[in-house]
Tab-separated table of C-alpha atoms and ligand atoms in Angstrom:
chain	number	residue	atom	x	y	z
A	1	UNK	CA	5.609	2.228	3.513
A	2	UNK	CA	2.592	3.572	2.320
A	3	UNK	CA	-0.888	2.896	4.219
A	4	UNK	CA	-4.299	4.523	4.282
A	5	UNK	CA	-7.925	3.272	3.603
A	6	UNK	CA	-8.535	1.964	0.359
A	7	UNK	CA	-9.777	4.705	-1.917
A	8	UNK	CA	-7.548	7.409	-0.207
A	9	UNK	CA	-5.589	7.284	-3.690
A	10	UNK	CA	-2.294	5.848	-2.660
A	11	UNK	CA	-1.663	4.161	-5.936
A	12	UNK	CA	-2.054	7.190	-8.166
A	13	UNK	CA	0.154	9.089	-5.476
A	14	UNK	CA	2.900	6.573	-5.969
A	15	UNK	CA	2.769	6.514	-9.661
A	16	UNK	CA	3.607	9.860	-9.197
A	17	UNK	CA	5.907	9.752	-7.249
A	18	UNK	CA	8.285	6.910	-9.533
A	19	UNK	CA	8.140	9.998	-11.586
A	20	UNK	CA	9.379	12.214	-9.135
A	21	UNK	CA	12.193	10.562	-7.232
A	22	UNK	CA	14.819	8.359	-8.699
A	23	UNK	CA	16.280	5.388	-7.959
A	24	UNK	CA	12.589	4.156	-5.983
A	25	UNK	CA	10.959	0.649	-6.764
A	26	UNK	CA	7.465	-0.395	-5.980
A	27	UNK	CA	7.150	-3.785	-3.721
A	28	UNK	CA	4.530	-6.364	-6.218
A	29	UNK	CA	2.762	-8.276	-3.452
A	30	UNK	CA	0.552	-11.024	-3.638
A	31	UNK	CA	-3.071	-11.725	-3.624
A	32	UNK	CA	-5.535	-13.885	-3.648
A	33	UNK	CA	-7.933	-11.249	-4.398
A	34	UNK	CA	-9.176	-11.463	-7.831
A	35	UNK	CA	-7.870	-9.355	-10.384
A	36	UNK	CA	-9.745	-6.119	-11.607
A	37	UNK	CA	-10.122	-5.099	-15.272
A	38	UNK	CA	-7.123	-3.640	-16.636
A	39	UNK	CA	-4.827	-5.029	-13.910
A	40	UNK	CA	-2.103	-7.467	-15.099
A	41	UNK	CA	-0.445	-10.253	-13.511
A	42	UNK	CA	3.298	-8.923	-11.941
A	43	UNK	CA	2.350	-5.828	-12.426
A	44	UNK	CA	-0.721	-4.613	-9.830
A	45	UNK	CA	-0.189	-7.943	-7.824
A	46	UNK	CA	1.010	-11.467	-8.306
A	47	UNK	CA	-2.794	-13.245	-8.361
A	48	UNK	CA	-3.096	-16.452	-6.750
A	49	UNK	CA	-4.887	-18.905	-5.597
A	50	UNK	CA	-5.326	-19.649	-1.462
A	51	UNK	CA	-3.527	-22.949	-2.434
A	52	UNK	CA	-0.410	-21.755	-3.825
A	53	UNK	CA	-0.395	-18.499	-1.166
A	54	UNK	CA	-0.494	-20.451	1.496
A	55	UNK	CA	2.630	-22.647	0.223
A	56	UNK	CA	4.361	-19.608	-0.011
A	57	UNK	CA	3.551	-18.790	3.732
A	58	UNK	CA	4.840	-21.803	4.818
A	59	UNK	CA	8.200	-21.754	2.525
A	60	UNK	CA	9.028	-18.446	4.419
A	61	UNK	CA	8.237	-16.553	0.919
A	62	UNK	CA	6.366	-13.288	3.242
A	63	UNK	CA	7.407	-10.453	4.440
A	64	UNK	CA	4.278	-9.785	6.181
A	65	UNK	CA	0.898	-11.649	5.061
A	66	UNK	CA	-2.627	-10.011	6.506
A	67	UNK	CA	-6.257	-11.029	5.580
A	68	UNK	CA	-7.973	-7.781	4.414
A	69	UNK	CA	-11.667	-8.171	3.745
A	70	UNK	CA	-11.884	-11.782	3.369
A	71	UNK	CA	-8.712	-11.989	0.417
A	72	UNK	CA	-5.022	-12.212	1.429
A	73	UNK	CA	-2.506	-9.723	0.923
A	74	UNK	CA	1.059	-10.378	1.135
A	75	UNK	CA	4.559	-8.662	0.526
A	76	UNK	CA	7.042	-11.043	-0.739
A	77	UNK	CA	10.682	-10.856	0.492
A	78	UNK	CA	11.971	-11.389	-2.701
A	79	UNK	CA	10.515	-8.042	-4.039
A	80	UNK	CA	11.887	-5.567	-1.139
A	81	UNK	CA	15.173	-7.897	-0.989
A	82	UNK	CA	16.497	-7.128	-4.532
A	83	UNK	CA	15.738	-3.855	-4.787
A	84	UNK	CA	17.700	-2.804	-1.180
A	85	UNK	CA	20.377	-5.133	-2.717
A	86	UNK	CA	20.762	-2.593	-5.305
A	87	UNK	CA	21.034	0.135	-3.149
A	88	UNK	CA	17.402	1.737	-4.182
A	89	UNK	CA	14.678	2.468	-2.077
A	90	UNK	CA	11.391	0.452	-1.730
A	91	UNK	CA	8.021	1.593	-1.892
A	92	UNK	CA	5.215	-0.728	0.037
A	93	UNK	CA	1.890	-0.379	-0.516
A	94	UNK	CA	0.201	-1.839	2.019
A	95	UNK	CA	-2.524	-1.789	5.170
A	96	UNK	CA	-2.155	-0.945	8.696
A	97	UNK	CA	-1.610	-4.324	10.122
A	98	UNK	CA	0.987	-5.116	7.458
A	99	UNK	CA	2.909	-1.810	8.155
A	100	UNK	CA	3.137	-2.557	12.026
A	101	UNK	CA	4.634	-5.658	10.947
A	102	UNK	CA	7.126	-4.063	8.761
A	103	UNK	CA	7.671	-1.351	10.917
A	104	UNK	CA	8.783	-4.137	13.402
A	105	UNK	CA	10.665	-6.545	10.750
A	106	UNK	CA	12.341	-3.415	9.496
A	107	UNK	CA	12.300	-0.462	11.798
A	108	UNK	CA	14.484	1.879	9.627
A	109	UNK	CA	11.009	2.206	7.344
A	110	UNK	CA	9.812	5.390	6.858
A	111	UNK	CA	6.121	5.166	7.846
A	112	UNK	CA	3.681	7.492	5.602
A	113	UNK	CA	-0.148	7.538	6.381
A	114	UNK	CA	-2.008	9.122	2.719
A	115	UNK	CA	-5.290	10.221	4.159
A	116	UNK	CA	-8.332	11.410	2.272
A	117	UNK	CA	-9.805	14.653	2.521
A	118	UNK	CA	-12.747	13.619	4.314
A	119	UNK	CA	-14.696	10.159	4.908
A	120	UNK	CA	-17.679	11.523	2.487
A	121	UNK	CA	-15.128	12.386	0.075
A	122	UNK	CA	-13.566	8.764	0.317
A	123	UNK	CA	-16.936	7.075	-0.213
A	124	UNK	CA	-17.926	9.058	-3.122
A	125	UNK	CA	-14.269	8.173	-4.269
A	126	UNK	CA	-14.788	4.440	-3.665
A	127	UNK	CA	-17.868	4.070	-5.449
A	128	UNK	CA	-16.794	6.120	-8.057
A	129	UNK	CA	-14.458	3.926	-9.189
A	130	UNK	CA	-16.971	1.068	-9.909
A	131	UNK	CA	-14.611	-1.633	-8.771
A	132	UNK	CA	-16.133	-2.939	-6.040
A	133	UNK	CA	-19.976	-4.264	-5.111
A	134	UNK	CA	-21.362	-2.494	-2.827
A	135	UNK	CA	-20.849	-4.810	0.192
A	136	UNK	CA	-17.351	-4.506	-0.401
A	137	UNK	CA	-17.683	-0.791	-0.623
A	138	UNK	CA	-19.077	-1.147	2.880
A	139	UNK	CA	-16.502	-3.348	4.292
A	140	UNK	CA	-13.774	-1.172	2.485
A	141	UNK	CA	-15.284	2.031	4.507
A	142	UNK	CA	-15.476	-0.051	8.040
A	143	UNK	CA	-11.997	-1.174	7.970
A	144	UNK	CA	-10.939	2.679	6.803
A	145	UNK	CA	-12.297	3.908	10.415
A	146	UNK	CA	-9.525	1.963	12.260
A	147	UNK	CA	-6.943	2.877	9.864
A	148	UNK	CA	-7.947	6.442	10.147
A	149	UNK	CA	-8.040	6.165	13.896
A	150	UNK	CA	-4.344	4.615	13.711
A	151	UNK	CA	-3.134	7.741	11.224
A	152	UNK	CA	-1.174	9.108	14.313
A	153	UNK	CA	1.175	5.748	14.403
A	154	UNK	CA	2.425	6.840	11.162
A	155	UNK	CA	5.886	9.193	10.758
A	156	UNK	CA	4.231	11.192	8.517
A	157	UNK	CA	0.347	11.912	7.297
A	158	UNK	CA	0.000	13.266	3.379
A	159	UNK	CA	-3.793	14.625	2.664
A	160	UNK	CA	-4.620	13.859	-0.494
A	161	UNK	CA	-6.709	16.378	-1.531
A	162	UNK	CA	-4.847	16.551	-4.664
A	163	UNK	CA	-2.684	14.042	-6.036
A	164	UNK	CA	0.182	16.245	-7.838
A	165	UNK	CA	0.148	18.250	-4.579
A	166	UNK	CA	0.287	14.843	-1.703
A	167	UNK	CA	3.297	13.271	-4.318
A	168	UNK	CA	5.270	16.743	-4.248
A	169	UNK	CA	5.093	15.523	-0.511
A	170	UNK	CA	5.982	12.059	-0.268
A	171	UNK	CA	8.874	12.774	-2.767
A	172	UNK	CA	10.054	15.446	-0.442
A	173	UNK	CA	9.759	12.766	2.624
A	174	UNK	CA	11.892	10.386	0.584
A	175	UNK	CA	14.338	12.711	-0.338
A	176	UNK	CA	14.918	14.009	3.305
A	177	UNK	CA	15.309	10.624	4.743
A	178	UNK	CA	17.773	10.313	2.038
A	179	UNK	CA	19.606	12.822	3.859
A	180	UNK	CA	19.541	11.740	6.779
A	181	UNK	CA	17.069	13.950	8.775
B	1	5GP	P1	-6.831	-3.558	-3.022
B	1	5GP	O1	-7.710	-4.760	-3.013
B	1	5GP	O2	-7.635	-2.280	-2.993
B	1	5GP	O3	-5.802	-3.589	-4.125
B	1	5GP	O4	-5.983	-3.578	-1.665
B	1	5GP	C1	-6.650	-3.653	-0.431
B	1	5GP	C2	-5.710	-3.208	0.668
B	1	5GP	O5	-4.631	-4.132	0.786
B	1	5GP	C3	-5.076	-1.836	0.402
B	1	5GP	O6	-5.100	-1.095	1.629
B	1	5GP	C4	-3.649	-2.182	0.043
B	1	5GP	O7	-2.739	-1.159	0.405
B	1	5GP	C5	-3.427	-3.414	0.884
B	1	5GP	N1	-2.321	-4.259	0.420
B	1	5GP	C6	-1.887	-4.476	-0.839
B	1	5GP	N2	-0.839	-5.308	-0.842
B	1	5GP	C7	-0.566	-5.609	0.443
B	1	5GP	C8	0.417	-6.423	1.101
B	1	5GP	O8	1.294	-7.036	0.503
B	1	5GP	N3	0.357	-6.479	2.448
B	1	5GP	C9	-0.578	-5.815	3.166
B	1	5GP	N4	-0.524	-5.918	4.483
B	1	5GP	N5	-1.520	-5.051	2.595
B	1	5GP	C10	-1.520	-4.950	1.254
């Protein structure tokens, strides 16, 4: 699992890292969220509507589910379930209150906390990437003060100050569990 406040980079660290470790998958959760430019169906997220995620809730199709400034989030079974069926590893990307439910679900996870440098540098970072209004930008930061609070739950905490740099470190996390230590 990999958690920290939005803006903190996770998802360019874990592009990086697919490049660095084999045999790793990335989890495609759901969202009712709506999509930003550039992000595509099954790829970012499966988008949907509260409708059809909350059928999914009730057929059993979660994981975990959490609300997350006022859109759902969930992981679907299906995703982590075929990729441990192949023997590969599974990458979640996902808040805190979804990773203490994981971390109960499945407590062999590997907990990783991606923290940015600094909470100035994570606001300029979040309103540098134009995606969100600024209310959202607020929210965003509010909710980051818990999760930065709750860094110490984690196995492991990855500054990224630079993205090369924190994936040389998750990959190196990976790999270690791999071994067994
Ligand atoms: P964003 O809207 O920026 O894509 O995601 C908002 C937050 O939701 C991020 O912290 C992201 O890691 C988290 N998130 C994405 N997918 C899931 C999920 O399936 N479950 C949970 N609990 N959080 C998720």
């Amino acid at each position: 699992m990999i958690s920290g406040p939005s803006g903190a980079g996770k998802g360019t660290v874990i592009a990086l890292v697919k490049q660095l470790v084999v045999h790793v998958a990335t989890s495609v959760s759901a969202t009712t969220r709506a999509a930003r430019p550039g992000e595509q169906e099954g790829r970012e997220y499966y988008f949907m509507d509260r409708g059809a995620f909350a059928r999914g809730v009730a057929a059993g199709d979660f994981l975990e589910w959490v609300e997350y400034s006022g859109d759902l989030y969930g992981t679907l079974r299906a995703e982590v379930d075929g990729t441990l069926a192949r023997g590969d590893d599974v990458i979640l990307e996902i808040e805190l209150v979804g990773a203490r439910a994981v971390r109960k679900a499945l407590p062999e996870a590997t907990a990783v906390f991606i923290a940015p440098p600094s909470m100035a540098e994570l606001s300029h970072r979040l309103r540098g990437r134009g995606t969100e209004s600024d209310a959202a930008i607020a929210r965003r930061l509010s909710i980051a003060q818990t999760e930065v609070a709750a860094a110490g739950e984690f196995d492991h905490m990855v500054v990224n100050d630079d993205a090369e740099r924190a994936a040389t470190e998750v990959a190196a996390i990976i790999e270690e569990r791999r071994k067994g230590n």
